[in-house]
Amino acid sequence: MISPRTLRNLRSELSDSLLAKVGIVLVLLILVMAIFAPLLAPHSPTDQDLDRAQLPPLGFSATENQTTQETVDGEVKIVEKEVTVNATASHPLGTDSLGRDVLSRTMFGARTSLLVGLLGTGMAVVIGVAVGVTAGYYGGRVDDALMRMADVMLAFPSLVLAIALIGLWGQASFEIPDPFVVLEIAPESMPDDVVLPGTVIVVVALVNWVWFARVARGEALSVRGEEYVKASRSMGASDRHIILRHILPNSATPILVLATIQIAAVILLESALSFLGFSGAQLSWGFDIAQGRQYLSSSWWIATMPGLAIVTAVVGINLIGDWLRDALDPGIGGEGGA
C-alpha cells in the first residue's frame, strides 16, 4: 500500500517536472501501441507485397532504377530509367524491402521489446534481491561468497556474456496466444501468437541481477543494525520474519527506481541481441534495424523508424525513473547495469 506521504511526493514532483510528464506520455504511447497493436496496425506485420517494396513514408519520395525493354530500330534493348516512387497513405511510415508495412512492424515489435524488458527485469529483481538481502543480512562468509560471485559477473561485458549464454543454451522461444485474435476482435490476418525469445529473457535477467543484489545488500546492511530490528530479534522473531517485515519493505524504494531504469537497459540489450541475430524473434525493433541496414542509403526509413521507437521508449522510461528517484529517494545515486 502506497503511503499518503509517498503519493504527495509523487504528485508534487510530477507537477514541478515537465520532463516527467513527457516521459509518462512517451511510455503510455509505446504501451498503447504495443497492447493494441492488432487493432491499431493498418496491415499484418508479416504480409509481403513486392510490388510495393521500399515505399517511402508520407511526406517523402524516393528514386529507384528500373530496367525495361524497348525496341530501337528493330532491335530490343534493355534501358535503365530512374523513376520517382511516391508515398501512399496506406503505408504512412513506408514499407521494407519485402513490401511489409513499417508502421505495423514497429507496433508489433514494441510487444517483444517491452515484454522482454518487463519479464527480464522482473526475473533480475527476484534473483538480485534474494542474493543481496541474504548477503547483507547474514554477512560474514555468506556475504563474501555471494558478492564475490557478483563481482565476477560484473567483470564480463553484458553483451558479450549474453551472447556466450545464448550460444551455450540456444535460441528457445515460446508463443503466447494473442487475446484480440483469439476473441476475434482483431482482423484474421493478424498474427495468432506473440513469440517471445525465452532464452533472451533468462539471459538478460542473469546479466542484470547483480545491480539489484548490490542495492539490496546495501539496504540490508543499513537496516539490520536499526533498533527496531534488534528489538524484533530479541522478542524471538525469525530471520524470515525480519527479512519480510523490515528488510524488504525498506529496500523497496531504491529497487523500484533501479528496476524502472533497468527496463530501458534491457530493451537496449534485447535490441542489440536481435540486431546481431541472437534473439530468434522476427518481430523486434532490433531485427528490423538489422534488416534495413543494407538499405540505409536508399531506404533509410526501414531502419530509422524502429530505431526512433527504441529511442522513444528508452528516453521515456529513463525520464520516469528520474521522476521516481527524485520523488521517492533523492539520495539514490545513479547506477545502471547495461
mmCIF file of C-alpha atoms in Angstrom:
data_model
loop_
_atom_site.group_PDB
_atom_site.id
_atom_site.type_symbol
_atom_site.label_atom_id
_atom_site.label_comp_id
_atom_site.label_asym_id
_atom_site.label_seq_id
_atom_site.Cartn_x
_atom_site.Cartn_y
_atom_site.Cartn_z
ATOM 1 C CA MET A 1 0.000 0.000 0.000
ATOM 2 C CA ILE A 2 1.423 3.372 -1.001
ATOM 3 C CA SER A 3 1.503 5.799 1.909
ATOM 4 C CA PRO A 4 -0.177 9.231 1.635
ATOM 5 C CA ARG A 5 3.221 10.868 2.058
ATOM 6 C CA THR A 6 4.632 8.966 -0.902
ATOM 7 C CA LEU A 7 1.649 9.918 -3.041
ATOM 8 C CA ARG A 8 2.118 13.564 -2.107
ATOM 9 C CA ASN A 9 5.795 13.403 -3.063
ATOM 10 C CA LEU A 10 4.944 11.807 -6.393
ATOM 11 C CA ARG A 11 2.279 14.384 -7.215
ATOM 12 C CA SER A 12 4.460 17.290 -6.125
ATOM 13 C CA GLU A 13 7.448 16.142 -8.144
ATOM 14 C CA LEU A 14 5.259 15.432 -11.178
ATOM 15 C CA SER A 15 3.622 18.856 -11.078
ATOM 16 C CA ASP A 16 7.043 20.528 -10.970
ATOM 17 C CA SER A 17 8.699 18.379 -13.641
ATOM 18 C CA LEU A 18 7.894 18.825 -17.312
ATOM 19 C CA LEU A 19 10.319 16.029 -18.204
ATOM 20 C CA ALA A 20 8.422 13.580 -16.003
ATOM 21 C CA LYS A 21 5.194 14.401 -17.835
ATOM 22 C CA VAL A 22 6.933 13.950 -21.175
ATOM 23 C CA GLY A 23 8.276 10.586 -20.031
ATOM 24 C CA ILE A 24 4.831 9.382 -18.954
ATOM 25 C CA VAL A 25 3.305 10.431 -22.272
ATOM 26 C CA LEU A 26 6.042 8.680 -24.268
ATOM 27 C CA VAL A 27 5.752 5.448 -22.284
ATOM 28 C CA LEU A 28 1.950 5.479 -22.477
ATOM 29 C CA LEU A 29 2.212 5.939 -26.244
ATOM 30 C CA ILE A 30 4.505 2.918 -26.558
ATOM 31 C CA LEU A 31 2.332 0.841 -24.206
ATOM 32 C CA VAL A 32 -0.882 1.601 -26.107
ATOM 33 C CA MET A 33 0.877 0.846 -29.382
ATOM 34 C CA ALA A 34 2.141 -2.499 -28.051
ATOM 35 C CA ILE A 35 -1.021 -3.664 -26.281
ATOM 36 C CA PHE A 36 -3.443 -2.753 -29.052
ATOM 37 C CA ALA A 37 -1.141 -3.478 -31.999
ATOM 38 C CA PRO A 38 -3.585 -5.929 -33.681
ATOM 39 C CA LEU A 39 -6.309 -3.264 -33.553
ATOM 40 C CA LEU A 40 -4.201 -0.238 -34.478
ATOM 41 C CA ALA A 41 -1.857 -1.697 -37.107
ATOM 42 C CA PRO A 42 -3.023 -0.896 -40.653
ATOM 43 C CA HIS A 43 -1.634 -4.184 -42.022
ATOM 44 C CA SER A 44 -0.387 -7.517 -40.809
ATOM 45 C CA PRO A 45 3.320 -7.152 -39.985
ATOM 46 C CA THR A 46 4.146 -10.322 -41.925
ATOM 47 C CA ASP A 47 2.206 -9.607 -45.145
ATOM 48 C CA GLN A 48 4.518 -9.149 -48.125
ATOM 49 C CA ASP A 49 3.801 -7.168 -51.295
ATOM 50 C CA LEU A 50 6.850 -6.969 -53.563
ATOM 51 C CA ASP A 51 5.057 -4.553 -55.880
ATOM 52 C CA ARG A 52 5.022 -2.049 -53.004
ATOM 53 C CA ALA A 53 8.510 -2.704 -51.691
ATOM 54 C CA GLN A 54 10.552 0.202 -50.295
ATOM 55 C CA LEU A 55 7.784 2.788 -50.437
ATOM 56 C CA PRO A 56 8.867 5.978 -48.596
ATOM 57 C CA PRO A 57 6.990 7.453 -45.609
ATOM 58 C CA LEU A 58 4.378 10.157 -46.089
ATOM 59 C CA GLY A 59 5.963 13.479 -46.974
ATOM 60 C CA PHE A 60 8.951 11.867 -48.681
ATOM 61 C CA SER A 61 9.755 10.458 -52.085
ATOM 62 C CA ALA A 62 12.455 8.127 -53.326
ATOM 63 C CA THR A 63 14.083 7.300 -56.612
ATOM 64 C CA GLU A 64 14.905 3.855 -57.904
ATOM 65 C CA ASN A 65 16.359 2.415 -61.075
ATOM 66 C CA GLN A 66 14.075 0.281 -63.229
ATOM 67 C CA THR A 67 15.089 -1.696 -66.280
ATOM 68 C CA THR A 68 12.735 -2.048 -69.226
ATOM 69 C CA GLN A 69 12.956 -3.468 -72.722
ATOM 70 C CA GLU A 70 12.485 -1.094 -75.636
ATOM 71 C CA THR A 71 12.602 -1.663 -79.393
ATOM 72 C CA VAL A 72 15.019 0.731 -81.075
ATOM 73 C CA ASP A 73 15.491 0.439 -84.864
ATOM 74 C CA GLY A 74 14.096 -3.051 -84.808
ATOM 75 C CA GLU A 75 16.398 -4.179 -82.001
ATOM 76 C CA VAL A 76 15.342 -4.972 -78.457
ATOM 77 C CA LYS A 77 17.474 -3.093 -75.961
ATOM 78 C CA ILE A 78 17.473 -3.027 -72.185
ATOM 79 C CA VAL A 79 17.056 0.540 -70.931
ATOM 80 C CA GLU A 80 17.608 1.600 -67.337
ATOM 81 C CA LYS A 81 15.498 4.525 -66.130
ATOM 82 C CA GLU A 82 15.385 6.418 -62.862
ATOM 83 C CA VAL A 83 11.807 6.693 -61.608
ATOM 84 C CA THR A 84 10.350 8.505 -58.621
ATOM 85 C CA VAL A 85 8.496 6.460 -56.015
ATOM 86 C CA ASN A 86 5.872 8.400 -54.062
ATOM 87 C CA ALA A 87 4.469 7.699 -50.612
ATOM 88 C CA THR A 88 0.983 6.299 -50.068
ATOM 89 C CA ALA A 89 -1.437 6.878 -47.213
ATOM 90 C CA SER A 90 -1.959 3.142 -46.752
ATOM 91 C CA HIS A 91 1.674 2.852 -45.603
ATOM 92 C CA PRO A 92 2.294 6.050 -43.575
ATOM 93 C CA LEU A 93 5.804 5.010 -42.496
ATOM 94 C CA GLY A 94 6.646 3.265 -45.740
ATOM 95 C CA THR A 95 7.450 -0.369 -46.489
ATOM 96 C CA ASP A 96 10.552 -2.521 -46.210
ATOM 97 C CA SER A 97 12.421 -4.468 -48.887
ATOM 98 C CA LEU A 98 9.724 -7.179 -48.913
ATOM 99 C CA GLY A 99 6.801 -4.768 -49.038
ATOM 100 C CA ARG A 100 5.884 -5.198 -45.364
ATOM 101 C CA ASP A 101 4.363 -2.204 -43.608
ATOM 102 C CA VAL A 102 6.962 -0.489 -41.398
ATOM 103 C CA LEU A 103 4.388 1.054 -39.038
ATOM 104 C CA SER A 104 2.756 -2.321 -38.381
ATOM 105 C CA ARG A 105 6.110 -3.995 -37.753
ATOM 106 C CA THR A 106 7.120 -1.193 -35.388
ATOM 107 C CA MET A 107 3.897 -1.630 -33.405
ATOM 108 C CA PHE A 108 4.286 -5.386 -33.086
ATOM 109 C CA GLY A 109 7.990 -5.052 -32.367
ATOM 110 C CA ALA A 110 7.092 -2.963 -29.328
ATOM 111 C CA ARG A 111 5.419 -6.035 -27.836
ATOM 112 C CA THR A 112 8.586 -8.092 -27.953
ATOM 113 C CA SER A 113 10.855 -5.366 -26.605
ATOM 114 C CA LEU A 114 8.545 -4.328 -23.761
ATOM 115 C CA LEU A 115 7.723 -7.885 -22.684
ATOM 116 C CA VAL A 116 11.397 -8.842 -22.670
ATOM 117 C CA GLY A 117 12.145 -5.672 -20.711
ATOM 118 C CA LEU A 118 9.442 -6.314 -18.108
ATOM 119 C CA LEU A 119 9.924 -10.076 -17.728
ATOM 120 C CA GLY A 120 13.714 -9.933 -17.828
ATOM 121 C CA THR A 121 13.834 -7.127 -15.279
ATOM 122 C CA GLY A 122 11.311 -8.927 -13.073
ATOM 123 C CA MET A 123 13.461 -12.064 -13.005
ATOM 124 C CA ALA A 124 16.565 -9.971 -12.309
ATOM 125 C CA VAL A 125 14.786 -8.308 -9.368
ATOM 126 C CA VAL A 126 13.823 -11.660 -7.847
ATOM 127 C CA ILE A 127 17.317 -13.131 -8.200
ATOM 128 C CA GLY A 128 19.193 -9.971 -7.249
ATOM 129 C CA VAL A 129 17.083 -9.092 -4.219
ATOM 130 C CA ALA A 130 17.252 -12.649 -2.881
ATOM 131 C CA VAL A 131 21.046 -12.720 -3.201
ATOM 132 C CA GLY A 132 21.561 -9.160 -1.941
ATOM 133 C CA VAL A 133 19.297 -9.436 1.103
ATOM 134 C CA THR A 134 20.841 -12.774 2.068
ATOM 135 C CA ALA A 135 24.360 -11.376 1.757
ATOM 136 C CA GLY A 136 23.619 -8.152 3.615
ATOM 137 C CA TYR A 137 21.575 -9.685 6.413
ATOM 138 C CA TYR A 138 23.815 -12.638 7.304
ATOM 139 C CA GLY A 139 27.152 -11.006 6.438
ATOM 140 C CA GLY A 140 30.427 -12.813 7.066
ATOM 141 C CA ARG A 141 31.362 -15.650 4.762
ATOM 142 C CA VAL A 142 27.907 -15.704 3.172
ATOM 143 C CA ASP A 143 28.312 -12.063 2.193
ATOM 144 C CA ASP A 144 31.848 -12.612 0.897
ATOM 145 C CA ALA A 145 30.883 -15.623 -1.213
ATOM 146 C CA LEU A 146 27.777 -14.099 -2.772
ATOM 147 C CA MET A 147 29.278 -10.694 -3.507
ATOM 148 C CA ARG A 148 32.483 -12.169 -4.965
ATOM 149 C CA MET A 149 30.226 -14.090 -7.334
ATOM 150 C CA ALA A 150 28.564 -10.778 -8.213
ATOM 151 C CA ASP A 151 31.969 -9.189 -8.804
ATOM 152 C CA VAL A 152 32.836 -11.982 -11.245
ATOM 153 C CA MET A 153 29.609 -11.291 -13.155
ATOM 154 C CA LEU A 154 30.491 -7.598 -13.339
ATOM 155 C CA ALA A 155 33.860 -8.443 -14.872
ATOM 156 C CA PHE A 156 32.191 -9.536 -18.117
ATOM 157 C CA PRO A 157 30.650 -7.019 -20.550
ATOM 158 C CA SER A 158 26.880 -7.537 -20.584
ATOM 159 C CA LEU A 159 26.566 -8.050 -24.339
ATOM 160 C CA VAL A 160 29.490 -10.490 -24.528
ATOM 161 C CA LEU A 161 28.148 -12.514 -21.603
ATOM 162 C CA ALA A 162 24.656 -12.560 -23.130
ATOM 163 C CA ILE A 163 25.981 -13.812 -26.471
ATOM 164 C CA ALA A 164 28.016 -16.512 -24.729
ATOM 165 C CA LEU A 165 25.000 -17.746 -22.747
ATOM 166 C CA ILE A 166 22.763 -17.782 -25.829
ATOM 167 C CA GLY A 167 25.438 -19.706 -27.708
ATOM 168 C CA LEU A 168 25.538 -22.205 -24.845
ATOM 169 C CA TRP A 169 21.763 -22.678 -24.483
ATOM 170 C CA GLY A 170 20.497 -21.958 -27.990
ATOM 171 C CA GLN A 171 17.577 -19.830 -29.129
ATOM 172 C CA ALA A 172 14.485 -21.038 -27.290
ATOM 173 C CA SER A 173 11.186 -19.202 -27.723
ATOM 174 C CA PHE A 174 7.589 -19.651 -26.637
ATOM 175 C CA GLU A 175 4.302 -18.438 -28.020
ATOM 176 C CA ILE A 176 1.565 -16.548 -26.196
ATOM 177 C CA PRO A 177 -1.864 -16.556 -27.916
ATOM 178 C CA ASP A 178 -2.944 -13.053 -28.868
ATOM 179 C CA PRO A 179 -6.210 -12.376 -26.973
ATOM 180 C CA PHE A 180 -7.502 -9.959 -29.614
ATOM 181 C CA VAL A 181 -7.119 -12.579 -32.337
ATOM 182 C CA VAL A 182 -8.418 -15.429 -30.164
ATOM 183 C CA LEU A 183 -11.541 -13.429 -29.305
ATOM 184 C CA GLU A 184 -11.897 -12.467 -32.990
ATOM 185 C CA ILE A 185 -11.700 -8.762 -32.175
ATOM 186 C CA ALA A 186 -8.726 -8.161 -34.454
ATOM 187 C CA PRO A 187 -8.645 -8.985 -38.187
ATOM 188 C CA GLU A 188 -7.897 -12.618 -39.033
ATOM 189 C CA SER A 189 -4.794 -11.590 -40.967
ATOM 190 C CA MET A 190 -3.016 -10.549 -37.768
ATOM 191 C CA PRO A 191 -0.513 -12.983 -36.174
ATOM 192 C CA ASP A 192 -2.157 -15.521 -33.880
ATOM 193 C CA ASP A 193 0.623 -15.504 -31.284
ATOM 194 C CA VAL A 194 3.158 -13.272 -29.623
ATOM 195 C CA VAL A 195 6.525 -15.002 -29.961
ATOM 196 C CA LEU A 196 8.855 -14.275 -27.053
ATOM 197 C CA PRO A 197 12.552 -15.196 -27.042
ATOM 198 C CA GLY A 198 12.694 -17.209 -23.836
ATOM 199 C CA THR A 199 16.463 -17.570 -23.827
ATOM 200 C CA VAL A 200 16.924 -13.813 -24.150
ATOM 201 C CA ILE A 201 14.606 -13.162 -21.192
ATOM 202 C CA VAL A 202 16.584 -15.545 -18.972
ATOM 203 C CA VAL A 203 19.902 -14.191 -20.232
ATOM 204 C CA VAL A 204 19.109 -10.518 -19.588
ATOM 205 C CA ALA A 205 17.970 -11.476 -16.082
ATOM 206 C CA LEU A 206 21.255 -13.275 -15.398
ATOM 207 C CA VAL A 207 23.201 -10.330 -16.791
ATOM 208 C CA ASN A 208 21.404 -7.647 -14.749
ATOM 209 C CA TRP A 209 20.638 -9.272 -11.362
ATOM 210 C CA VAL A 210 23.951 -8.038 -9.954
ATOM 211 C CA TRP A 211 22.793 -4.416 -9.772
ATOM 212 C CA PHE A 212 19.750 -5.319 -7.716
ATOM 213 C CA ALA A 213 21.886 -7.504 -5.462
ATOM 214 C CA ARG A 214 24.212 -4.589 -4.691
ATOM 215 C CA VAL A 215 21.344 -2.250 -3.850
ATOM 216 C CA ALA A 216 19.501 -4.844 -1.751
ATOM 217 C CA ARG A 217 22.704 -5.737 0.112
ATOM 218 C CA GLY A 218 23.342 -2.097 0.946
ATOM 219 C CA GLU A 219 19.831 -1.660 2.311
ATOM 220 C CA ALA A 220 20.063 -4.881 4.315
ATOM 221 C CA LEU A 221 23.382 -3.818 5.867
ATOM 222 C CA SER A 222 21.824 -0.492 6.837
ATOM 223 C CA VAL A 223 18.541 -1.804 8.227
ATOM 224 C CA ARG A 224 19.830 -4.833 10.137
ATOM 225 C CA GLY A 225 21.550 -2.548 12.666
ATOM 226 C CA GLU A 226 18.436 -0.476 13.413
ATOM 227 C CA GLU A 227 16.950 -0.576 16.887
ATOM 228 C CA TYR A 228 13.586 -1.920 15.760
ATOM 229 C CA VAL A 229 15.320 -4.873 14.085
ATOM 230 C CA LYS A 230 17.287 -5.608 17.253
ATOM 231 C CA ALA A 231 14.092 -5.351 19.276
ATOM 232 C CA SER A 232 12.302 -7.706 16.916
ATOM 233 C CA ARG A 233 15.143 -10.214 17.150
ATOM 234 C CA SER A 234 15.212 -10.001 20.961
ATOM 235 C CA MET A 235 11.500 -10.870 21.009
ATOM 236 C CA GLY A 236 12.228 -14.092 19.171
ATOM 237 C CA ALA A 237 11.359 -13.082 15.625
ATOM 238 C CA SER A 238 12.776 -15.417 12.989
ATOM 239 C CA ASP A 239 15.159 -14.323 10.255
ATOM 240 C CA ARG A 240 12.410 -14.877 7.712
ATOM 241 C CA HIS A 241 10.054 -12.577 9.631
ATOM 242 C CA ILE A 242 12.687 -9.841 9.965
ATOM 243 C CA ILE A 243 13.591 -10.006 6.278
ATOM 244 C CA LEU A 244 9.975 -9.908 5.098
ATOM 245 C CA ARG A 245 8.765 -7.404 7.685
ATOM 246 C CA HIS A 246 11.695 -4.985 7.892
ATOM 247 C CA ILE A 247 14.457 -5.550 5.317
ATOM 248 C CA LEU A 248 12.416 -5.895 2.114
ATOM 249 C CA PRO A 249 9.958 -3.004 2.770
ATOM 250 C CA ASN A 250 12.871 -0.646 3.420
ATOM 251 C CA SER A 251 14.579 -1.807 0.236
ATOM 252 C CA ALA A 252 11.537 -1.331 -1.993
ATOM 253 C CA THR A 253 12.116 2.310 -2.947
ATOM 254 C CA PRO A 254 15.658 2.076 -4.397
ATOM 255 C CA ILE A 255 14.846 -1.262 -6.025
ATOM 256 C CA LEU A 256 11.761 0.222 -7.707
ATOM 257 C CA VAL A 257 13.758 3.143 -9.063
ATOM 258 C CA LEU A 258 16.564 0.889 -10.282
ATOM 259 C CA ALA A 259 14.079 -1.539 -11.865
ATOM 260 C CA THR A 260 12.492 1.286 -13.851
ATOM 261 C CA ILE A 261 15.839 2.352 -15.250
ATOM 262 C CA GLN A 262 16.907 -1.234 -15.886
ATOM 263 C CA ILE A 263 13.860 -1.865 -18.081
ATOM 264 C CA ALA A 264 15.316 0.668 -20.521
ATOM 265 C CA ALA A 265 18.721 -1.035 -20.309
ATOM 266 C CA VAL A 266 17.152 -4.440 -21.001
ATOM 267 C CA ILE A 267 15.284 -3.070 -24.026
ATOM 268 C CA LEU A 268 18.607 -1.830 -25.415
ATOM 269 C CA LEU A 269 20.261 -5.187 -24.710
ATOM 270 C CA GLU A 270 17.405 -7.118 -26.352
ATOM 271 C CA SER A 271 17.558 -4.834 -29.383
ATOM 272 C CA ALA A 272 21.313 -5.385 -29.660
ATOM 273 C CA LEU A 273 20.882 -9.166 -29.469
ATOM 274 C CA SER A 274 18.101 -9.063 -32.073
ATOM 275 C CA PHE A 275 20.235 -6.882 -34.317
ATOM 276 C CA LEU A 276 23.068 -9.402 -34.125
ATOM 277 C CA GLY A 277 20.698 -12.293 -34.851
ATOM 278 C CA PHE A 278 20.822 -13.975 -31.435
ATOM 279 C CA SER A 279 17.226 -13.353 -30.371
ATOM 280 C CA GLY A 280 15.231 -15.501 -32.767
ATOM 281 C CA ALA A 281 12.259 -13.101 -32.691
ATOM 282 C CA GLN A 282 11.100 -11.994 -36.139
ATOM 283 C CA LEU A 283 9.026 -9.076 -34.834
ATOM 284 C CA SER A 284 11.542 -6.995 -32.944
ATOM 285 C CA TRP A 285 12.915 -3.490 -33.273
ATOM 286 C CA GLY A 286 16.497 -4.739 -33.352
ATOM 287 C CA PHE A 287 15.679 -7.329 -36.005
ATOM 288 C CA ASP A 288 14.061 -4.691 -38.252
ATOM 289 C CA ILE A 289 17.061 -2.390 -37.869
ATOM 290 C CA ALA A 290 19.305 -5.250 -38.955
ATOM 291 C CA GLN A 291 17.066 -5.920 -41.967
ATOM 292 C CA GLY A 292 17.212 -2.278 -43.019
ATOM 293 C CA ARG A 293 20.900 -1.533 -42.518
ATOM 294 C CA GLN A 294 21.830 -2.527 -46.083
ATOM 295 C CA TYR A 295 19.231 -0.090 -47.438
ATOM 296 C CA LEU A 296 20.287 2.965 -45.416
ATOM 297 C CA SER A 297 21.495 4.826 -48.489
ATOM 298 C CA SER A 298 18.301 4.284 -50.465
ATOM 299 C CA SER A 299 15.523 3.364 -47.996
ATOM 300 C CA TRP A 300 16.627 4.912 -44.721
ATOM 301 C CA TRP A 301 13.180 4.605 -43.107
ATOM 302 C CA ILE A 302 13.359 0.805 -42.821
ATOM 303 C CA ALA A 303 15.971 1.017 -40.046
ATOM 304 C CA THR A 304 15.234 4.532 -38.830
ATOM 305 C CA MET A 305 11.615 4.027 -37.718
ATOM 306 C CA PRO A 306 12.259 1.123 -35.312
ATOM 307 C CA GLY A 307 15.359 2.981 -34.160
ATOM 308 C CA LEU A 308 13.244 6.004 -33.271
ATOM 309 C CA ALA A 309 10.857 3.683 -31.416
ATOM 310 C CA ILE A 310 13.759 2.411 -29.298
ATOM 311 C CA VAL A 311 14.867 5.970 -28.553
ATOM 312 C CA THR A 312 11.320 6.970 -27.594
ATOM 313 C CA ALA A 313 10.865 4.020 -25.235
ATOM 314 C CA VAL A 314 14.264 4.340 -23.568
ATOM 315 C CA VAL A 315 14.054 8.113 -23.107
ATOM 316 C CA GLY A 316 10.514 7.880 -21.726
ATOM 317 C CA ILE A 317 11.402 5.120 -19.247
ATOM 318 C CA ASN A 318 14.525 6.938 -18.072
ATOM 319 C CA LEU A 319 12.554 10.141 -17.518
ATOM 320 C CA ILE A 320 10.048 8.216 -15.400
ATOM 321 C CA GLY A 321 12.931 6.645 -13.487
ATOM 322 C CA ASP A 322 14.381 10.081 -12.756
ATOM 323 C CA TRP A 323 10.968 11.257 -11.547
ATOM 324 C CA LEU A 324 10.590 8.284 -9.212
ATOM 325 C CA ARG A 325 14.116 8.755 -7.898
ATOM 326 C CA ASP A 326 13.604 12.445 -7.147
ATOM 327 C CA ALA A 327 10.184 11.855 -5.577
ATOM 328 C CA LEU A 328 10.864 8.718 -3.546
ATOM 329 C CA ASP A 329 14.511 8.960 -2.563
ATOM 330 C CA PRO A 330 16.582 11.948 -3.740
ATOM 331 C CA GLY A 331 19.654 10.361 -2.128
ATOM 332 C CA ILE A 332 19.847 7.476 -4.582
ATOM 333 C CA GLY A 333 22.920 7.749 -6.769
ATOM 334 C CA GLY A 334 22.827 6.839 -10.433
ATOM 335 C CA GLU A 335 23.590 3.216 -11.056
ATOM 336 C CA GLY A 336 22.967 1.059 -14.075
ATOM 337 C CA GLY A 337 23.953 -2.210 -15.490
ATOM 338 C CA ALA A 338 23.585 -2.097 -19.244
#
